[in-house]
Coordinates of C-alpha atoms and ligand atoms in Angstrom, one line a residue:
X1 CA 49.6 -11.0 27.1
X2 CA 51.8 -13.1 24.6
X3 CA 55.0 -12.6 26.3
X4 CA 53.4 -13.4 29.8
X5 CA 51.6 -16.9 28.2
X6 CA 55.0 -17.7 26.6
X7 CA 56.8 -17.2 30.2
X8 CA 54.0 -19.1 31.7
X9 CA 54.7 -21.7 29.2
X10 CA 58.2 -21.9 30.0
X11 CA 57.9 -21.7 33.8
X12 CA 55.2 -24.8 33.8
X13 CA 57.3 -26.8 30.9
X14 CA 60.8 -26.5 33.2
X15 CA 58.1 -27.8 36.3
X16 CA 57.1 -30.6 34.4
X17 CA 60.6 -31.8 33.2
X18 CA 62.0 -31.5 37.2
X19 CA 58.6 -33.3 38.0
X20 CA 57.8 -35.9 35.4
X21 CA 60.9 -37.7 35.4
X22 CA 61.2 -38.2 39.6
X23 CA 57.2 -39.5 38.9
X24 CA 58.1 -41.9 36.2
X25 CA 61.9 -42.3 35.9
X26 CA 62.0 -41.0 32.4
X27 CA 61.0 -37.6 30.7
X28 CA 58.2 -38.2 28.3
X29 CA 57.8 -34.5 27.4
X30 CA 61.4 -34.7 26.0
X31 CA 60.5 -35.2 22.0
X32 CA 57.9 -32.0 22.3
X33 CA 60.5 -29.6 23.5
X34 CA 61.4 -28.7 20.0
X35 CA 57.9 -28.0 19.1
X36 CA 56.0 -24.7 20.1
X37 CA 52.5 -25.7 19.0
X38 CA 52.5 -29.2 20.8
X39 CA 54.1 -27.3 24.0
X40 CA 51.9 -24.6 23.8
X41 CA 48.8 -27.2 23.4
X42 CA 50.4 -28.8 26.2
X43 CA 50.4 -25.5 28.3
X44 CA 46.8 -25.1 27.7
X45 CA 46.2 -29.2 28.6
X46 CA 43.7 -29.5 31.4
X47 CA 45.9 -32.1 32.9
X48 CA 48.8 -30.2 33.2
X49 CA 48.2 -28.7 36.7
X50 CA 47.3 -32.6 37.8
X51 CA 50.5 -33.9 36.8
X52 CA 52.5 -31.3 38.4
X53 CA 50.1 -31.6 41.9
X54 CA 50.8 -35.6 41.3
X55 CA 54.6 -35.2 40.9
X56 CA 55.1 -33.2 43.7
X57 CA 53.1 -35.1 45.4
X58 CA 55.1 -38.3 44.6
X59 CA 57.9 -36.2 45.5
X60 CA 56.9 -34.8 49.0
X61 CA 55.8 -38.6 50.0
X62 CA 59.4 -40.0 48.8
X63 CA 61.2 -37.5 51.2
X64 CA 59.0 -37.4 54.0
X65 CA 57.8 -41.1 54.5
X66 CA 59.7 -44.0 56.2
X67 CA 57.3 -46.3 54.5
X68 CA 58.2 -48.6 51.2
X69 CA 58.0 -47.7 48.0
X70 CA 55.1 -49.8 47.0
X71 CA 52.8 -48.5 50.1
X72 CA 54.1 -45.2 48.9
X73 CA 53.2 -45.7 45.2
X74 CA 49.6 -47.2 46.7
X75 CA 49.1 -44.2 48.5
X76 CA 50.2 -42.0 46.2
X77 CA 47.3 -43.8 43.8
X78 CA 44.8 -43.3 46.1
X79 CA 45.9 -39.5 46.4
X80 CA 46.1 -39.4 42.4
X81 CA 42.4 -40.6 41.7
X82 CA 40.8 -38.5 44.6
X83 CA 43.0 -35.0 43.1
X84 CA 41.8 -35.9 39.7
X85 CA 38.3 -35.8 40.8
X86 CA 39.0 -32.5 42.9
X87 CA 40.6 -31.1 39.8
X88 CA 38.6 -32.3 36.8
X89 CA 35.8 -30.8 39.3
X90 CA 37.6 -27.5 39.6
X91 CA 38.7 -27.4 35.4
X92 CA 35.1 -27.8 34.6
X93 CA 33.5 -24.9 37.0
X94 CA 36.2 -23.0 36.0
X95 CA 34.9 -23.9 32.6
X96 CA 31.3 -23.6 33.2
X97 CA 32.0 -20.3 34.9
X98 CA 33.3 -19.0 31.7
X99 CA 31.1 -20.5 29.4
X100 CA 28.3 -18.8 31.9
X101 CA 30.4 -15.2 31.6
X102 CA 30.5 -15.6 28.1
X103 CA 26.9 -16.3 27.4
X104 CA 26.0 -13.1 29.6
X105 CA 28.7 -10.9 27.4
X106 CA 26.5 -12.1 24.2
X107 CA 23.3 -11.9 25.9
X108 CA 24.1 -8.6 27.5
X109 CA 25.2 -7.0 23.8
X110 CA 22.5 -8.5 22.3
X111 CA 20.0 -6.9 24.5
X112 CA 21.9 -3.3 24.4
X113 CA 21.9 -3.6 20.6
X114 CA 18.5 -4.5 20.3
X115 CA 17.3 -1.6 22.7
X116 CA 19.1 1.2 20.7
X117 CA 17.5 -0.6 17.5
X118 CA 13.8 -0.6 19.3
X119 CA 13.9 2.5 21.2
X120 CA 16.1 4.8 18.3
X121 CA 17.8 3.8 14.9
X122 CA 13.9 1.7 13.8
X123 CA 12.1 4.8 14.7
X124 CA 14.2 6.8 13.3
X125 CA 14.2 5.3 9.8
X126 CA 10.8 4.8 9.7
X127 CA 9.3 8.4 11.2
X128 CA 9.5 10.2 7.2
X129 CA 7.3 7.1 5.6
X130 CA 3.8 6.1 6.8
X131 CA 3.3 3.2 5.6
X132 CA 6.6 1.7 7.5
X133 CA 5.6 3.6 10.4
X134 CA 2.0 2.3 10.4
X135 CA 3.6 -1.5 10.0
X136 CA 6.0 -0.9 12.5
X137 CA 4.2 1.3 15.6
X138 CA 0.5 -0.7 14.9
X139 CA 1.7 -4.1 14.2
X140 CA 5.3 -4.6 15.8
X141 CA 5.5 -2.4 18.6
X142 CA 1.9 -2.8 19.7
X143 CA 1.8 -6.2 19.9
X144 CA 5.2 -6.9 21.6
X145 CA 4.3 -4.3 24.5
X146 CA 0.8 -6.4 25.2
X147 CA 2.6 -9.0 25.6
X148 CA 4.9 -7.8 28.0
X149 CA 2.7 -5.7 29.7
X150 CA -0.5 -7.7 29.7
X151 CA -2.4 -4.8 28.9
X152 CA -4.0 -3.3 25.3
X153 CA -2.3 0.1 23.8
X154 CA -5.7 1.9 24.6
X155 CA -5.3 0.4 28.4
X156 CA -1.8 1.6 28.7
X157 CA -2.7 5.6 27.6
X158 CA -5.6 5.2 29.9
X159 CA -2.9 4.6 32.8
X160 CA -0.8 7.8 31.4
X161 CA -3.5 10.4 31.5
X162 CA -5.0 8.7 34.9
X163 CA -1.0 9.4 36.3
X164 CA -0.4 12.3 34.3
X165 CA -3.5 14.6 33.7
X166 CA -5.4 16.9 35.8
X167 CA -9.3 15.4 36.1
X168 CA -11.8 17.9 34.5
X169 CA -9.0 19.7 32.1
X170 CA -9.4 18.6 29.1
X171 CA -5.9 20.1 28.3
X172 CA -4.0 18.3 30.3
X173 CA -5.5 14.9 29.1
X174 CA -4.6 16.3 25.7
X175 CA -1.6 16.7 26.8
X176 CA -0.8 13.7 28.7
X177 CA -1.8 11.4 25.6
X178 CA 0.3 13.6 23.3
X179 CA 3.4 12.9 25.2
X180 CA 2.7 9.3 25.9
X181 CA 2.3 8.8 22.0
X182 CA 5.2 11.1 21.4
X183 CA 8.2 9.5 23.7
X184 CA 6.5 6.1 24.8
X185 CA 4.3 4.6 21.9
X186 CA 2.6 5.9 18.7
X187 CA -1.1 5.7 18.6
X188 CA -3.9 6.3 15.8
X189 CA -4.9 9.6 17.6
X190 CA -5.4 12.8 15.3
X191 CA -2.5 14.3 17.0
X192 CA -0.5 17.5 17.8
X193 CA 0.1 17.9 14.6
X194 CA -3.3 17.7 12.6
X195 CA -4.7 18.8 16.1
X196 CA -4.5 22.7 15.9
X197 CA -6.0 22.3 12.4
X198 CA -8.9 20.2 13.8
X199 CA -9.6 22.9 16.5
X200 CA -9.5 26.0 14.4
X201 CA -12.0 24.4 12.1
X202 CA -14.1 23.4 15.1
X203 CA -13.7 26.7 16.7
X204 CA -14.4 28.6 12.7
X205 CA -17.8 26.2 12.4
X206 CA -19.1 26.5 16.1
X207 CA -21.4 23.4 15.9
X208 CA -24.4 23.1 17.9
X209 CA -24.5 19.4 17.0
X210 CA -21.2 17.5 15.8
X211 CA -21.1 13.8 14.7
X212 CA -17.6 12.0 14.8
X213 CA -17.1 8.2 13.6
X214 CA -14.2 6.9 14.5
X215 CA -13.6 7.5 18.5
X216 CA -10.7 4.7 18.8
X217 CA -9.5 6.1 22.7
X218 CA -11.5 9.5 22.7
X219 CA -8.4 11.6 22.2
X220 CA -9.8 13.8 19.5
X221 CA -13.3 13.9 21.1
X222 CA -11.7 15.5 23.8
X223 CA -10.5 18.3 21.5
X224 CA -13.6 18.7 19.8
X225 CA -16.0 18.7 23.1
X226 CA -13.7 21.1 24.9
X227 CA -14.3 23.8 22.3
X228 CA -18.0 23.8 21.8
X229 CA -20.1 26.0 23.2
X230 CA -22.7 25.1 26.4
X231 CA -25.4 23.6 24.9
X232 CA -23.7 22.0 21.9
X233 CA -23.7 18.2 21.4
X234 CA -21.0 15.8 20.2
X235 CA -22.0 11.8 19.5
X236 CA -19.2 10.0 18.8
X237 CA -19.5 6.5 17.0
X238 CA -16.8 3.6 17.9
X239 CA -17.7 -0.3 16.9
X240 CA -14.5 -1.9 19.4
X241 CA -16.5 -2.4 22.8
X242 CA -12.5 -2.4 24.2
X243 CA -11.7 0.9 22.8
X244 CA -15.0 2.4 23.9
X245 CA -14.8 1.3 27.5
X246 CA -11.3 3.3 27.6
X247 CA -12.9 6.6 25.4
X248 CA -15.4 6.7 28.6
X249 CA -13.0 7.1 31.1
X250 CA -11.0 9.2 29.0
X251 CA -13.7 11.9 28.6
X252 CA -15.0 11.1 31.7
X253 CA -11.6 12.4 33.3
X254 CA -11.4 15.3 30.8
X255 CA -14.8 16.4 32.8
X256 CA -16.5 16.1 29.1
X257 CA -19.0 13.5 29.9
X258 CA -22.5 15.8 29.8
X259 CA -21.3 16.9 26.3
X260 CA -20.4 13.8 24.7
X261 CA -22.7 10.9 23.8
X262 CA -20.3 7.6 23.2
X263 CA -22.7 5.3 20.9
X264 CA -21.1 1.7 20.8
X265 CA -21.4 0.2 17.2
X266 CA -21.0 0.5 13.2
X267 CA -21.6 3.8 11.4
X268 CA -22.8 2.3 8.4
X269 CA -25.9 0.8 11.1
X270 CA -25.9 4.0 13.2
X271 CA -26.2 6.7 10.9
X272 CA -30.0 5.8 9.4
X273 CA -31.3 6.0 12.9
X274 CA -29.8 8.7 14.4
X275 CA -32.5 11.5 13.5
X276 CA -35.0 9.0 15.3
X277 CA -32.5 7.9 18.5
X278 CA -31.4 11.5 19.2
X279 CA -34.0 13.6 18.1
X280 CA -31.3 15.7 15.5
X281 CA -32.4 17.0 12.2
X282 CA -28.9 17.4 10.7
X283 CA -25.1 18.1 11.7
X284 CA -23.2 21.6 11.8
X285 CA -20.3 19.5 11.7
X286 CA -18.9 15.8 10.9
X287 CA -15.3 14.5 11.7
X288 CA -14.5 11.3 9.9
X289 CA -12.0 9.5 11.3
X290 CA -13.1 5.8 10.9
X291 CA -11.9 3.0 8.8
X292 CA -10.7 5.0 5.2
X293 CA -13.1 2.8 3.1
X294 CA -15.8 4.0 4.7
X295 CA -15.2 7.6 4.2
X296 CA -17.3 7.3 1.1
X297 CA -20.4 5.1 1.8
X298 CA -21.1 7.0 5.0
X299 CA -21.0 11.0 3.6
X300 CA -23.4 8.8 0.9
X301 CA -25.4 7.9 3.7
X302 CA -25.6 11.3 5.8
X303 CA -26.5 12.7 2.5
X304 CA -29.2 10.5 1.7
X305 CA -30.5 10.4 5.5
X306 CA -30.7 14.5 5.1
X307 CA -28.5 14.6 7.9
X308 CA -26.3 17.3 6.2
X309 CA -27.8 21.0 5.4
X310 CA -26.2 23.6 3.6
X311 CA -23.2 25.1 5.6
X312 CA -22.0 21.7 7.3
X313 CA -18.5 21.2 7.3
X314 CA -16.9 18.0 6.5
X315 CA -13.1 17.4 8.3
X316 CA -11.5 14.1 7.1
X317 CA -8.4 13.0 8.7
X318 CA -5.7 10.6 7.4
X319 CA -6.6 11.7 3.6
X320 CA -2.7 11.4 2.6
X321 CA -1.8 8.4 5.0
X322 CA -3.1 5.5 4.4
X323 CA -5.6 7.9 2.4
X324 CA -9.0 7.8 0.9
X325 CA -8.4 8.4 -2.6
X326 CA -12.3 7.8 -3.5
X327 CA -13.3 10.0 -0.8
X328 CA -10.6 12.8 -2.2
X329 CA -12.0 11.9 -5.7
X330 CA -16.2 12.6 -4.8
X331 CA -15.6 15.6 -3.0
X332 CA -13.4 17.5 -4.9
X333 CA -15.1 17.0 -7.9
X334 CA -18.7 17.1 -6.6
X335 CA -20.8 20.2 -7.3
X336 CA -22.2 19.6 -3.8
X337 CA -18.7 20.2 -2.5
X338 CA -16.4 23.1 -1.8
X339 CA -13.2 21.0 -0.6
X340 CA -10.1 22.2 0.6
X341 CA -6.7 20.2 2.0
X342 CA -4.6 21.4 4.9
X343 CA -1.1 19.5 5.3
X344 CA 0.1 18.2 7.7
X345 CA 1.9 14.8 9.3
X346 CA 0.7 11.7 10.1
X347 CA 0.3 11.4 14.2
X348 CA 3.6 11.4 15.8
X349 CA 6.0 10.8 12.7
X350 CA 7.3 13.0 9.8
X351 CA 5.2 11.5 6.8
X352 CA 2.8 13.1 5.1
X353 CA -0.8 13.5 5.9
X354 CA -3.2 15.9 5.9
X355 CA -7.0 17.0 6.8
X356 CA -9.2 17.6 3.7
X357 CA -12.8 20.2 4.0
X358 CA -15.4 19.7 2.5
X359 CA -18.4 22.1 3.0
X360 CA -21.5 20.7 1.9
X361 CA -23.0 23.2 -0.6
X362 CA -26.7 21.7 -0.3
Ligands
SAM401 C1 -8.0 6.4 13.7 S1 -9.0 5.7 14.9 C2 -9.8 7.1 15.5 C3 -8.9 8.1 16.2 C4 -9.6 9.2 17.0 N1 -10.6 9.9 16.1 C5 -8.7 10.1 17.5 O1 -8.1 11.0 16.8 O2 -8.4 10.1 18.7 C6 -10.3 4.9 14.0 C7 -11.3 4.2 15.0 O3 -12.5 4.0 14.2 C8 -13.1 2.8 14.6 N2 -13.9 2.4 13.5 C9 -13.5 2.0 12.3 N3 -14.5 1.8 11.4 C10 -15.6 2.0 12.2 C11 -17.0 2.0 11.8 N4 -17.5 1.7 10.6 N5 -17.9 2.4 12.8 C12 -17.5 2.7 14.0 N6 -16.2 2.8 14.4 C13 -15.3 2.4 13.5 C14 -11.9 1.9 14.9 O4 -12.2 0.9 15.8 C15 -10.9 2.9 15.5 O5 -11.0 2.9 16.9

């Protein structure tokens, strides 16, 4: 590359010195011949290639023409100014074009280094701790992919299990959402993790009436309604209108609808009137899955509403991560309690998380 500019260099300043002095009657290059920086800055002068088109120009019209020299020097004026344009015009979309090139290069890395960042090495460092997961999948991620895609997170697992699940099994919508959270985008969905625990104590407690606060997109109603028996009755409490609307059509394509009731508001407002609304004297089992500070107040408020009878099984999820330490605290060390905690991972990463059960002892 060096040896080829130097020759270059060389060719073009020999050109010059034949050209230059037939143009001007003198060589005004001959005090930079000694130099290699000013003849190498000259090599890379925009008006190099002008001169020599001029000279030869000059040179061509000398030979050729019968005319006198100062028609021939007007003429060859006239020739100079319009080839400067035409050249200054070509040096600067040469220019531009490589500017142009160079800006897509940068742009072009950029965007690839970015990717691998998004899409591996982020996800990567922050799959063994929750907390930078959480900030990361439910506040980064989330809110970069509405904007891009126009839709919500709950909107865009909708589509998945619409494409990807079979309507009425409620296994392949289980496993449709799984997949989508695993390899496209995390969501706040129990999981395939803490999932089998969820079912086995479902399956152990075989409620005829099941309360659940905390649907978010219906993913672990789905689990739970799939296992009860004919007859049994889920009611699942969500407050976001939003995330109802998609838990709907989510059971509804599971099949699940007749064994599901989706009731649209706060637990904290809910829970005192559900004996009178739904006609149910107490629950065989209760999966709290809601806001973490309302683990507490709301067990407070099944208890004092009598909704709870000796035997009902408590399951709280996401004890660990972000936790419920006041929850942990009452039930463990309440003699109304017999508690137990299974680990487990938070949804979709490697941190730790678990389910904690708490019998209720009357
Ligand atoms: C972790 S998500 C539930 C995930 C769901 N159980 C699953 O595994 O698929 C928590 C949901 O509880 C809802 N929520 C939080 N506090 C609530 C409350 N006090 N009453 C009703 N819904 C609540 C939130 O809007 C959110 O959708």
């Amino acid at each position: 590359m060096c040896v080829d500019r130097l020759i270059s260099t060389a060719v073009i300043i020999s050109r010059i010195r034949r050209a230059l002095p037939i143009v001007l009657g003198h060589d005004p290059l001959l005090p930079f011949h000694r130099s290699p920086v000013l003849l190498q800055r000259l090599y890379q002068s925009p008006h190099i290639p002008l001169l020599l088109a001029v000279s030869y120009l000059l040179k061509l019209l000398k030979r050729c023409s019968s005319c006198s020299y100062p028609i021939l020097v007007k003429s060859g004026v006239e020739w100079i100014v319009e080839a400067t344009e035409q050249l200054r015009g070509v040096t600067h979309s040469r220019r531009a074009v490589r500017m142009l090139l160079n800006v897509l290069a940068v742009a072009a890395v950029s965007a690839a280094v970015l990717y691998v960042l998004y899409k591996w090495l982020i996800p990567a460092a922050v799959q063994n701790s929750g907390w930078l997961a959480l900030i990361w999948h439910d506040v980064i991620v989330e809110r970069v992919l509405n904007i891009l895609t126009g839709l919500s997170r709950p909107q865009r697992m909708l589509k998945a299990v619409q494409k990807n699940a079979t309507k009425g099994d409620p296994q392949s919508v289980i496993a449709a959402i799984d997949y989508y959270c695993r390899h496209k985008e995390w969501a706040m969905n129990v999981g395939d993790d803490k999932g089998p625990i969820l079912d086995s104590v479902v399956s152990e407690v075989n409620p005829s009436t099941a309360l659940e606060l905390g649907t978010y997109c219906g993913y672990s109603t789905v689990r739970i309604a799939r296992l009860l028996s004919p007859g049994s009755k889920l009611i699942t409490v969500e407050f976001n209108p939003a995330y109802a609307a998609v838990a709907r059509q989510i059971i509804a394509h599971a099949g699940l609808q007749n064994k599901v009731t989706l009731v649209e508001g706060g637990s904290g407002d809910l829970i005192p009137k559900i004996k009178e609304q739904f006609g149910i004297t107490s629950f065989d089992f209760v999966f709290l899955d809601h806001w973490k500070d309302r683990y507490l107040p709301d067990i407070k408020l099944l208890e004092d509403c009598g909704l709870l009878k000796k035997g009902s099984v408590l399951l709280a999820d996401n004890v660990i991560c972000p936790g419920t330490p006041e929850y942990l605290e009452y039930v463990r060390n309440s003699p109304r309690y017999k508690s137990q905690y299974f680990q487990s991972y938070l949804e979709y990463t490697k941190a730790e998380d678990g389910l904690e059960k708490s019998v209720f002892l009357g």
